[in-house]
Amino acid sequence: MKAGIHPEYRDVVFQDISSDFSFKTRSTIKTKDTIKWEDGNEYPLVKVEVSSQSHPFYTGQHKIVDSGGRVDRFKQRYGKSKK
């Protein structure tokens, strides 16, 4: 492996801003923010808007969309009328 061409792989904390959920993992992402973690060390911080704690698929709060009604409304507005 060539030295000096690979990004730094380090511990990073990802924080879901919509649910105040955080987890520490390893990543090469660059960030200017830092956070003090549970172990007392300071780590780079990446703020995300959606994680498994706030995504509707994982929380079970997803909505069922009435696609048939949407299609009918579209056809009424823009479709050719049958005479």
Coordinates of N, CA and C in Angstrom, one line a residue:
M1 N 0.8 -1.2 0.0 CA 0.0 0.0 0.0 C 0.9 1.2 0.0
K2 N 0.6 2.2 -0.9 CA 1.4 3.4 -0.9 C 1.1 4.3 0.3
A3 N 2.1 4.9 0.8 CA 1.9 5.8 1.9 C 1.5 7.2 1.4
G4 N 0.7 7.8 2.2 CA 0.3 9.2 2.0 C -0.8 9.4 0.9
I5 N -1.4 8.4 0.3 CA -2.4 8.6 -0.7 C -3.8 8.2 -0.1
H6 N -3.9 7.6 1.0 CA -5.2 7.1 1.5 C -5.7 8.1 2.6
P7 N -7.0 8.3 2.6 CA -7.6 9.2 3.6 C -7.5 8.6 5.0
E8 N -7.5 9.5 6.0 CA -7.4 9.1 7.4 C -8.6 8.3 7.8
Y9 N -8.5 7.1 8.3 CA -9.6 6.3 8.8 C -9.6 6.4 10.3
R10 N -10.6 7.0 10.9 CA -10.6 7.3 12.3 C -12.0 7.1 12.9
D11 N -12.0 7.2 14.3 CA -13.3 7.1 15.0 C -14.0 8.4 14.8
V12 N -15.3 8.3 14.5 CA -16.2 9.5 14.2 C -17.5 9.2 14.9
V13 N -18.2 10.3 15.4 CA -19.5 10.2 16.0 C -20.5 10.8 15.0
F14 N -21.5 10.0 14.7 CA -22.7 10.5 13.9 C -23.8 10.8 14.8
Q15 N -24.4 12.0 14.7 CA -25.5 12.4 15.6 C -26.7 12.7 14.7
D16 N -27.9 12.0 15.0 CA -29.1 12.3 14.4 C -29.7 13.5 15.0
I17 N -29.8 14.6 14.3 CA -30.3 15.9 14.9 C -31.8 15.9 15.2
S18 N -32.6 15.0 14.5 CA -34.0 14.9 14.7 C -34.4 14.1 15.9
S19 N -33.5 13.2 16.4 CA -33.9 12.3 17.5 C -32.9 12.3 18.6
D20 N -31.9 13.1 18.5 CA -30.8 13.1 19.5 C -30.2 11.8 19.8
F21 N -30.1 11.0 18.7 CA -29.4 9.6 18.8 C -28.0 9.8 18.2
S22 N -27.0 9.2 18.9 CA -25.6 9.3 18.4 C -25.0 7.9 18.5
F23 N -24.1 7.7 17.6 CA -23.3 6.4 17.6 C -21.9 6.7 17.1
K24 N -21.0 5.9 17.6 CA -19.6 6.1 17.2 C -19.2 4.9 16.3
T25 N -18.5 5.3 15.2 CA -18.1 4.3 14.3 C -16.8 4.8 13.7
R26 N -16.3 4.1 12.7 CA -15.0 4.6 12.0 C -15.4 5.0 10.6
S27 N -14.7 6.1 10.2 CA -15.0 6.7 8.9 C -13.9 7.5 8.4
T28 N -13.9 7.9 7.1 CA -12.9 8.8 6.5 C -13.5 10.2 6.3
I29 N -14.7 10.4 6.7 CA -15.4 11.7 6.4 C -14.7 12.8 7.2
K30 N -14.6 14.0 6.5 CA -14.0 15.1 7.1 C -15.0 16.0 7.7
T31 N -14.7 16.6 8.9 CA -15.7 17.4 9.6 C -14.9 18.4 10.5
K32 N -15.5 19.6 10.7 CA -14.9 20.6 11.6 C -15.4 20.5 13.0
D33 N -16.6 19.9 13.2 CA -17.2 19.8 14.5 C -16.6 18.7 15.3
T34 N -16.6 18.8 16.6 CA -16.2 17.7 17.5 C -17.2 17.6 18.7
I35 N -17.1 16.5 19.3 CA -18.0 16.2 20.5 C -17.3 15.3 21.5
K36 N -17.6 15.6 22.8 CA -17.0 14.8 23.8 C -17.9 13.5 24.0
W37 N -17.3 12.3 23.8 CA -18.1 11.1 23.9 C -18.1 10.5 25.3
E38 N -18.9 9.4 25.4 CA -19.1 8.8 26.7 C -17.8 8.4 27.4
D39 N -16.8 8.0 26.6 CA -15.6 7.6 27.2 C -14.6 8.7 27.6
G40 N -15.1 10.0 27.5 CA -14.3 11.1 27.9 C -13.4 11.7 26.8
N41 N -13.3 11.0 25.7 CA -12.5 11.5 24.6 C -13.3 12.3 23.6
E42 N -12.6 13.2 22.9 CA -13.2 14.1 21.9 C -13.1 13.5 20.5
Y43 N -14.2 13.4 19.8 CA -14.2 12.8 18.4 C -14.8 13.8 17.4
P44 N -14.4 13.7 16.1 CA -15.1 14.4 15.1 C -16.6 14.1 15.1
L45 N -17.4 15.1 14.8 CA -18.9 15.0 14.8 C -19.5 15.2 13.4
V46 N -20.3 14.3 13.0 CA -21.1 14.5 11.8 C -22.6 14.5 12.1
K47 N -23.3 15.5 11.8 CA -24.7 15.7 12.0 C -25.5 15.2 10.8
V48 N -26.4 14.3 11.1 CA -27.2 13.7 10.0 C -28.7 14.0 10.3
E49 N -29.5 14.1 9.3 CA -31.0 14.3 9.5 C -31.8 13.1 9.7
V50 N -31.3 11.9 9.2 CA -32.1 10.7 9.3 C -31.1 9.6 9.7
S51 N -31.6 8.8 10.6 CA -30.8 7.6 11.0 C -31.9 6.5 11.3
S52 N -31.4 5.3 11.8 CA -32.4 4.2 12.0 C -33.3 4.6 13.2
Q53 N -33.0 5.6 14.0 CA -33.9 6.0 15.1 C -35.0 7.0 14.6
S54 N -34.8 7.6 13.4 CA -35.8 8.5 13.0 C -36.4 8.2 11.6
H55 N -35.9 7.2 10.9 CA -36.4 6.8 9.6 C -37.7 6.1 9.7
P56 N -38.7 6.4 8.9 CA -40.1 5.8 9.1 C -40.0 4.3 8.9
F57 N -39.2 3.8 8.1 CA -39.1 2.3 7.8 C -38.7 1.6 9.1
Y58 N -37.8 2.1 9.9 CA -37.3 1.5 11.1 C -38.2 1.8 12.3
T59 N -38.9 2.9 12.3 CA -39.7 3.3 13.4 C -41.1 2.7 13.3
G60 N -41.5 2.3 12.1 CA -42.9 1.7 11.9 C -43.9 2.8 11.8
Q61 N -43.5 4.0 11.5 CA -44.4 5.1 11.3 C -44.6 5.6 9.9
H62 N -44.4 4.6 9.0 CA -44.5 5.0 7.6 C -46.0 5.1 7.2
K63 N -46.2 5.9 6.2 CA -47.6 6.1 5.7 C -47.9 5.3 4.4
I64 N -49.1 4.8 4.3 CA -49.5 4.2 3.1 C -50.1 5.2 2.2
V65 N -49.6 5.3 1.0 CA -50.0 6.3 0.0 C -51.1 5.7 -0.9
D66 N -52.1 6.4 -1.1 CA -53.2 6.0 -2.0 C -52.8 6.3 -3.4
S67 N -52.1 5.5 -4.0 CA -51.6 5.8 -5.4 C -52.7 5.7 -6.4
G68 N -53.7 4.9 -6.2 CA -54.8 4.8 -7.1 C -55.6 6.1 -7.2
G69 N -55.8 6.8 -6.1 CA -56.5 8.1 -6.0 C -55.7 9.1 -6.7
R70 N -54.4 9.1 -6.6 CA -53.5 10.1 -7.3 C -53.6 9.9 -8.8
V71 N -53.6 8.7 -9.3 CA -53.6 8.5 -10.7 C -54.9 9.0 -11.3
D72 N -56.0 8.7 -10.6 CA -57.3 9.1 -11.1 C -57.4 10.6 -11.1
R73 N -56.9 11.3 -10.1 CA -57.0 12.8 -10.1 C -56.1 13.3 -11.2
F74 N -55.0 12.7 -11.5 CA -54.1 13.1 -12.6 C -54.8 13.0 -13.9
K75 N -55.5 11.8 -14.1 CA -56.2 11.6 -15.4 C -57.4 12.6 -15.5
Q76 N -58.0 12.9 -14.4 CA -59.1 13.9 -14.5 C -58.6 15.3 -14.9
R77 N -57.5 15.7 -14.4 CA -57.0 17.0 -14.7 C -56.4 17.1 -16.1
Y78 N -55.5 16.1 -16.4 CA -54.7 16.2 -17.6 C -55.0 15.2 -18.7
G79 N -55.8 14.2 -18.4 CA -56.1 13.2 -19.4 C -57.1 13.7 -20.4
K80 N -57.1 13.0 -21.5 CA -58.1 13.3 -22.5 C -59.5 12.8 -22.0
S81 N -60.5 13.7 -22.2 CA -61.8 13.3 -21.8 C -62.4 12.4 -22.8
K82 N -63.2 11.4 -22.4 CA -63.9 10.5 -23.3 C -65.2 11.0 -23.6
K83 N -65.5 11.2 -24.9 CA -66.9 11.8 -25.3 C -67.6 10.8 -26.0

